[in-house]
Amino acid sequence: QRNARTNLVHEVVAFARERLAELKRERLLVGFDDLIGELADALEGPRGDALATELQQQYSVALVDEFQDTDPRQWRIFERLFAREDGDEGAHRALFLIGDPKQAIYRFRGGDVATYIIARQQAQGCHRLERNFRSRPLALRATAALFGLGGAGAFDQPDIEFEPVTGGGVGVG
């Protein structure tokens, strides 16, 4: 009985995806995820090199905020267009990634900690913010004390450690 229910759920999900795609085609609607999928497919398709060259001529710099919410498909797009030189002599491209790997645990937002770690390992440099302007100093100290109890590896994730910060702002320390 459990397998029958599980199979039914999978069938309903598959039907809903197909029906949504059909409705979007009929109504000429395109969602954010559709744009990402179509661009990823086009870059990997037979005219992908020409498309990449065209986009690189239009855009030489990209800044991705909240990078921890980037999935592998999105990373392949940014990596292809901005992170690789692909032998272009004189081509100057830059890719800036801003994110907090500790927030990549939120899978419901598309977070993918493995993608974040791969991108960080490929980066030419990594800069950290040392001051937090959003939180009260007491909250920052309490958070540091809590994670300090866990010691190294408090997040149980290689390549991610807790980094304490100080409070920002005038007269705040």
mmCIF file of C-alpha atoms in Angstrom:
data_model
loop_
_atom_site.group_PDB
_atom_site.id
_atom_site.type_symbol
_atom_site.label_atom_id
_atom_site.label_comp_id
_atom_site.label_asym_id
_atom_site.label_seq_id
_atom_site.Cartn_x
_atom_site.Cartn_y
_atom_site.Cartn_z
ATOM 1 C CA GLN A 1 0.000 0.000 0.000
ATOM 2 C CA ARG A 2 2.866 2.387 0.793
ATOM 3 C CA ASN A 3 4.471 1.740 -2.625
ATOM 4 C CA ALA A 4 1.151 2.372 -4.342
ATOM 5 C CA ARG A 5 0.812 5.748 -2.584
ATOM 6 C CA THR A 6 4.407 6.681 -3.387
ATOM 7 C CA ASN A 7 3.888 5.769 -7.049
ATOM 8 C CA LEU A 8 0.694 7.804 -7.124
ATOM 9 C CA VAL A 9 2.466 10.854 -5.684
ATOM 10 C CA HIS A 10 5.195 10.560 -8.337
ATOM 11 C CA GLU A 11 2.584 10.241 -11.080
ATOM 12 C CA VAL A 12 0.706 13.311 -9.815
ATOM 13 C CA VAL A 13 3.931 15.354 -9.664
ATOM 14 C CA ALA A 14 4.910 14.274 -13.197
ATOM 15 C CA PHE A 15 1.415 15.100 -14.484
ATOM 16 C CA ALA A 16 1.450 18.503 -12.767
ATOM 17 C CA ARG A 17 4.840 19.379 -14.291
ATOM 18 C CA GLU A 18 3.714 18.361 -17.765
ATOM 19 C CA ARG A 19 0.424 20.228 -17.427
ATOM 20 C CA LEU A 20 2.140 23.375 -16.149
ATOM 21 C CA ALA A 21 4.588 23.285 -19.070
ATOM 22 C CA GLU A 22 1.675 22.838 -21.471
ATOM 23 C CA LEU A 23 -0.258 25.770 -19.977
ATOM 24 C CA LYS A 24 2.799 28.007 -20.125
ATOM 25 C CA ARG A 25 3.339 27.129 -23.793
ATOM 26 C CA GLU A 26 -0.315 27.794 -24.621
ATOM 27 C CA ARG A 27 -0.330 31.141 -22.817
ATOM 28 C CA LEU A 28 3.185 32.137 -23.920
ATOM 29 C CA LEU A 29 4.380 32.401 -20.333
ATOM 30 C CA VAL A 30 7.974 32.001 -19.234
ATOM 31 C CA GLY A 31 9.133 31.731 -15.652
ATOM 32 C CA PHE A 32 12.518 32.443 -14.107
ATOM 33 C CA ASP A 33 13.435 28.753 -14.003
ATOM 34 C CA ASP A 34 12.418 28.421 -17.666
ATOM 35 C CA LEU A 35 14.861 31.187 -18.619
ATOM 36 C CA ILE A 36 17.677 29.460 -16.748
ATOM 37 C CA GLY A 37 16.859 26.094 -18.342
ATOM 38 C CA GLU A 38 16.617 27.508 -21.850
ATOM 39 C CA LEU A 39 19.901 29.401 -21.521
ATOM 40 C CA ALA A 40 21.683 26.366 -20.051
ATOM 41 C CA ASP A 41 20.367 24.163 -22.868
ATOM 42 C CA ALA A 42 21.312 26.722 -25.522
ATOM 43 C CA LEU A 43 24.857 27.084 -24.158
ATOM 44 C CA GLU A 44 25.266 23.307 -24.220
ATOM 45 C CA GLY A 45 23.691 22.989 -27.677
ATOM 46 C CA PRO A 46 25.229 23.058 -31.146
ATOM 47 C CA ARG A 47 25.349 26.875 -31.266
ATOM 48 C CA GLY A 48 26.470 27.216 -27.653
ATOM 49 C CA ASP A 49 29.899 28.624 -28.498
ATOM 50 C CA ALA A 50 28.403 31.349 -30.708
ATOM 51 C CA LEU A 51 25.853 32.263 -28.024
ATOM 52 C CA ALA A 52 28.552 32.373 -25.337
ATOM 53 C CA THR A 53 30.693 34.652 -27.508
ATOM 54 C CA GLU A 54 27.759 36.967 -28.167
ATOM 55 C CA LEU A 55 26.872 37.215 -24.486
ATOM 56 C CA GLN A 56 30.514 37.730 -23.509
ATOM 57 C CA GLN A 57 30.761 40.626 -25.970
ATOM 58 C CA GLN A 58 27.713 42.249 -24.359
ATOM 59 C CA TYR A 59 28.614 41.543 -20.731
ATOM 60 C CA SER A 60 32.134 41.373 -19.364
ATOM 61 C CA VAL A 61 31.350 41.391 -15.631
ATOM 62 C CA ALA A 62 28.785 39.538 -13.543
ATOM 63 C CA LEU A 63 27.943 39.869 -9.879
ATOM 64 C CA VAL A 64 25.892 37.096 -8.319
ATOM 65 C CA ASP A 65 24.471 38.070 -4.946
ATOM 66 C CA GLU A 66 23.111 35.359 -2.648
ATOM 67 C CA PHE A 67 25.320 32.873 -4.487
ATOM 68 C CA GLN A 68 24.543 30.223 -1.900
ATOM 69 C CA ASP A 69 21.146 29.908 -3.622
ATOM 70 C CA THR A 70 22.770 29.015 -6.947
ATOM 71 C CA ASP A 71 22.236 25.519 -8.284
ATOM 72 C CA PRO A 72 24.643 23.501 -10.478
ATOM 73 C CA ARG A 73 22.855 24.501 -13.690
ATOM 74 C CA GLN A 74 23.118 28.220 -12.884
ATOM 75 C CA TRP A 75 26.775 27.812 -11.886
ATOM 76 C CA ARG A 76 27.567 26.155 -15.245
ATOM 77 C CA ILE A 77 26.106 29.230 -16.993
ATOM 78 C CA PHE A 78 28.119 31.743 -14.990
ATOM 79 C CA GLU A 79 31.252 29.630 -15.113
ATOM 80 C CA ARG A 80 31.006 29.290 -18.893
ATOM 81 C CA LEU A 81 30.333 32.953 -19.542
ATOM 82 C CA PHE A 82 32.513 34.685 -16.975
ATOM 83 C CA ALA A 83 34.850 32.405 -15.038
ATOM 84 C CA ARG A 84 36.731 30.799 -17.912
ATOM 85 C CA GLU A 85 39.028 32.573 -20.303
ATOM 86 C CA ASP A 86 38.602 29.913 -23.035
ATOM 87 C CA GLY A 87 41.759 31.107 -24.774
ATOM 88 C CA ASP A 88 40.402 34.570 -25.651
ATOM 89 C CA GLU A 89 43.480 36.763 -25.925
ATOM 90 C CA GLY A 90 42.806 40.112 -24.314
ATOM 91 C CA ALA A 91 39.352 39.071 -23.084
ATOM 92 C CA HIS A 92 38.793 40.560 -19.666
ATOM 93 C CA ARG A 93 35.915 39.049 -17.785
ATOM 94 C CA ALA A 94 35.162 39.011 -14.116
ATOM 95 C CA LEU A 95 32.750 37.104 -11.938
ATOM 96 C CA PHE A 96 32.006 38.202 -8.389
ATOM 97 C CA LEU A 97 30.151 35.793 -6.124
ATOM 98 C CA ILE A 98 28.640 37.031 -2.881
ATOM 99 C CA GLY A 99 27.176 34.503 -0.518
ATOM 100 C CA ASP A 100 27.186 32.698 2.771
ATOM 101 C CA PRO A 101 27.697 28.943 2.543
ATOM 102 C CA LYS A 102 25.956 28.458 5.880
ATOM 103 C CA GLN A 103 22.742 29.593 4.195
ATOM 104 C CA ALA A 104 23.115 27.026 1.398
ATOM 105 C CA ILE A 105 21.424 24.510 3.669
ATOM 106 C CA TYR A 106 18.067 25.997 2.691
ATOM 107 C CA ARG A 107 17.279 23.569 -0.137
ATOM 108 C CA PHE A 108 13.767 25.002 -0.511
ATOM 109 C CA ARG A 109 15.437 28.180 -1.859
ATOM 110 C CA GLY A 110 17.592 26.174 -4.251
ATOM 111 C CA GLY A 111 20.664 26.285 -2.056
ATOM 112 C CA ASP A 112 23.375 23.818 -2.931
ATOM 113 C CA VAL A 113 26.372 23.788 -0.611
ATOM 114 C CA ALA A 114 28.366 21.529 -2.963
ATOM 115 C CA THR A 115 28.000 24.050 -5.800
ATOM 116 C CA TYR A 116 29.098 26.845 -3.477
ATOM 117 C CA ILE A 117 32.191 24.915 -2.380
ATOM 118 C CA ILE A 118 33.168 24.022 -5.968
ATOM 119 C CA ALA A 119 32.881 27.667 -7.036
ATOM 120 C CA ARG A 120 34.861 28.883 -4.036
ATOM 121 C CA GLN A 121 37.640 26.374 -4.780
ATOM 122 C CA GLN A 122 37.858 27.692 -8.339
ATOM 123 C CA ALA A 123 37.874 31.344 -7.289
ATOM 124 C CA GLN A 124 41.051 33.382 -7.636
ATOM 125 C CA GLY A 125 40.374 35.122 -4.351
ATOM 126 C CA CYS A 126 38.063 35.067 -1.379
ATOM 127 C CA HIS A 127 37.232 38.045 0.806
ATOM 128 C CA ARG A 128 35.300 37.869 4.031
ATOM 129 C CA LEU A 129 33.240 40.499 5.742
ATOM 130 C CA GLU A 130 34.525 41.112 9.223
ATOM 131 C CA ARG A 131 31.739 43.392 10.409
ATOM 132 C CA ASN A 132 28.025 42.721 10.586
ATOM 133 C CA PHE A 133 25.819 45.798 10.313
ATOM 134 C CA ARG A 134 22.540 43.874 10.654
ATOM 135 C CA SER A 135 22.840 42.209 14.039
ATOM 136 C CA ARG A 136 23.319 43.537 17.523
ATOM 137 C CA PRO A 137 26.768 42.975 19.038
ATOM 138 C CA LEU A 138 25.344 40.903 21.902
ATOM 139 C CA ALA A 139 23.654 38.556 19.428
ATOM 140 C CA LEU A 140 26.918 38.234 17.484
ATOM 141 C CA ARG A 141 28.871 37.388 20.634
ATOM 142 C CA ALA A 142 26.227 34.861 21.707
ATOM 143 C CA THR A 143 26.321 33.204 18.290
ATOM 144 C CA ALA A 144 30.131 33.032 18.394
ATOM 145 C CA ALA A 145 29.984 31.485 21.868
ATOM 146 C CA LEU A 146 27.422 28.898 20.741
ATOM 147 C CA PHE A 147 29.410 27.794 17.701
ATOM 148 C CA GLY A 148 32.616 27.983 19.721
ATOM 149 C CA LEU A 149 31.229 25.154 21.842
ATOM 150 C CA GLY A 150 31.124 23.002 18.701
ATOM 151 C CA GLY A 151 34.779 23.656 17.952
ATOM 152 C CA ALA A 152 36.285 23.084 14.534
ATOM 153 C CA GLY A 153 33.828 21.393 12.236
ATOM 154 C CA ALA A 154 30.787 22.754 14.071
ATOM 155 C CA PHE A 155 28.829 22.673 10.800
ATOM 156 C CA ASP A 156 29.801 19.047 10.117
ATOM 157 C CA GLN A 157 30.660 20.117 6.575
ATOM 158 C CA PRO A 158 34.230 20.128 5.270
ATOM 159 C CA ASP A 159 35.308 23.503 3.882
ATOM 160 C CA ILE A 160 32.840 25.475 6.007
ATOM 161 C CA GLU A 161 33.805 26.865 9.355
ATOM 162 C CA PHE A 162 32.191 29.403 11.634
ATOM 163 C CA GLU A 163 33.808 32.798 11.274
ATOM 164 C CA PRO A 164 33.064 35.275 14.045
ATOM 165 C CA VAL A 165 32.389 38.894 13.112
ATOM 166 C CA THR A 166 32.146 42.118 15.030
ATOM 167 C CA GLY A 167 29.259 44.524 15.035
ATOM 168 C CA GLY A 168 29.331 47.454 12.663
ATOM 169 C CA GLY A 169 28.077 50.993 12.823
ATOM 170 C CA VAL A 170 28.975 54.070 14.804
ATOM 171 C CA GLY A 171 29.860 53.417 18.407
ATOM 172 C CA VAL A 172 29.067 49.713 18.101
ATOM 173 C CA GLY A 173 31.713 47.063 18.707
#
